[in-house]
Coordinates of C-alpha atoms in Angstrom, one line a residue:
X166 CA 42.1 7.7 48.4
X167 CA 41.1 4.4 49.9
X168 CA 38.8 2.2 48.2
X169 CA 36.4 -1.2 49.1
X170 CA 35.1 -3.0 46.1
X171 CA 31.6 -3.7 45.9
X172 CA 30.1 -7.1 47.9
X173 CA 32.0 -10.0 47.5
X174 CA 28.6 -11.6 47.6
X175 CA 27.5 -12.4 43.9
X176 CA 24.1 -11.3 44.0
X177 CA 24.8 -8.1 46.0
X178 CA 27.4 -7.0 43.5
X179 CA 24.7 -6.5 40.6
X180 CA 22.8 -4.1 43.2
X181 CA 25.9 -1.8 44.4
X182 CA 27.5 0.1 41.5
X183 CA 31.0 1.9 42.0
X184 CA 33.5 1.8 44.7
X185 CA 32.9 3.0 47.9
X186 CA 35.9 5.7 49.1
X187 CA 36.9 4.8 52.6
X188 CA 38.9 8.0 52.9
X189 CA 39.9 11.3 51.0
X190 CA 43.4 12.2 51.4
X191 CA 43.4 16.0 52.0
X192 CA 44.9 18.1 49.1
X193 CA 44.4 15.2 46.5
X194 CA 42.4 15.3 43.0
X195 CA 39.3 13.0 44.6
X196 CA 39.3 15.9 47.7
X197 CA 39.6 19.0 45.3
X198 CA 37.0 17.3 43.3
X199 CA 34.8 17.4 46.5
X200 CA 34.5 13.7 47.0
X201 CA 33.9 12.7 50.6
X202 CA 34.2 9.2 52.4
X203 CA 31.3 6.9 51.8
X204 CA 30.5 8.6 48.4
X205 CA 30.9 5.8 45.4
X206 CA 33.0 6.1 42.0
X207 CA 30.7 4.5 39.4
X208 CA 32.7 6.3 36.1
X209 CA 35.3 7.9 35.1
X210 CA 35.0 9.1 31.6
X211 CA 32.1 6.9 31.0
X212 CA 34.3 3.8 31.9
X213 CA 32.8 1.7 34.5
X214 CA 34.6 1.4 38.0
X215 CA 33.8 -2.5 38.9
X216 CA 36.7 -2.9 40.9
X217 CA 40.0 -1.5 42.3
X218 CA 41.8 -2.4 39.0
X219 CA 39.5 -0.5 36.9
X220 CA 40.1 2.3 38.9
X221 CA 43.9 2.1 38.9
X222 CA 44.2 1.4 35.2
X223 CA 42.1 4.0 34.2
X224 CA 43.8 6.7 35.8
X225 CA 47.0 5.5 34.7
X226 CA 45.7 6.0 31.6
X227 CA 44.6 9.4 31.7
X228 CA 47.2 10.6 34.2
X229 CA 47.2 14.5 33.5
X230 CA 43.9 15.5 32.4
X231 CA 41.1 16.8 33.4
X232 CA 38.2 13.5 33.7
X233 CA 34.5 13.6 34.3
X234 CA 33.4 11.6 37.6
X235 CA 30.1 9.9 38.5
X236 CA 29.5 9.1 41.5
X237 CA 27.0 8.1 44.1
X238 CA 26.3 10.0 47.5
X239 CA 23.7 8.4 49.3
X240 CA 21.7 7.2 46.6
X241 CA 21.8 9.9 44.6
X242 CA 23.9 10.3 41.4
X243 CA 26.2 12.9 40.8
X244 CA 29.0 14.4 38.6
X245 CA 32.5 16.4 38.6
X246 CA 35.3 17.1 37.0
X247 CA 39.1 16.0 38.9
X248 CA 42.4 16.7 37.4
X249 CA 44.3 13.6 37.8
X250 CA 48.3 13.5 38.8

């Protein structure tokens, strides 16, 4: 999975939540999850994804489980469940 972060612009970054997905690697937990590219991680567990860090230290956290995904797909808010490597 490739990520962007939000804006760089400051007052952008209050209006986008998430990270946007640039791509879905075939075969990996964000694809058998059903994410798509374009579609935004706003949570993982509840924990909010602000940038790329959050993301990685998150899931290095709960490597192995099952976690609950929010995420955005255009404009609308959604959920899932991914089982993380």
């Amino acid at each position: 999975m490739k990520l962007v972060p939000k804006s760089t612009d400051p007052e952008e970054r209050s209006e986008i939540p998430g990270l946007q997905l640039l791509a879905v690697i075939k075969d990996s937990p964000a694809a058998k999850a059903g994410l798509v590219r374009g579609d935004r991680l706003i949570k993982i567990n509840n924990v909010k994804l602000e940038k790329p860090e959050d993301l990685t230290s998150t899931v290095r956290q709960l490597r192995g489980q099952t976690v609950d995904l929010q995420y955005l797909r255009a404009d609308t808010e959604l959920s899932t469940k991914a089982q993380l490597n």
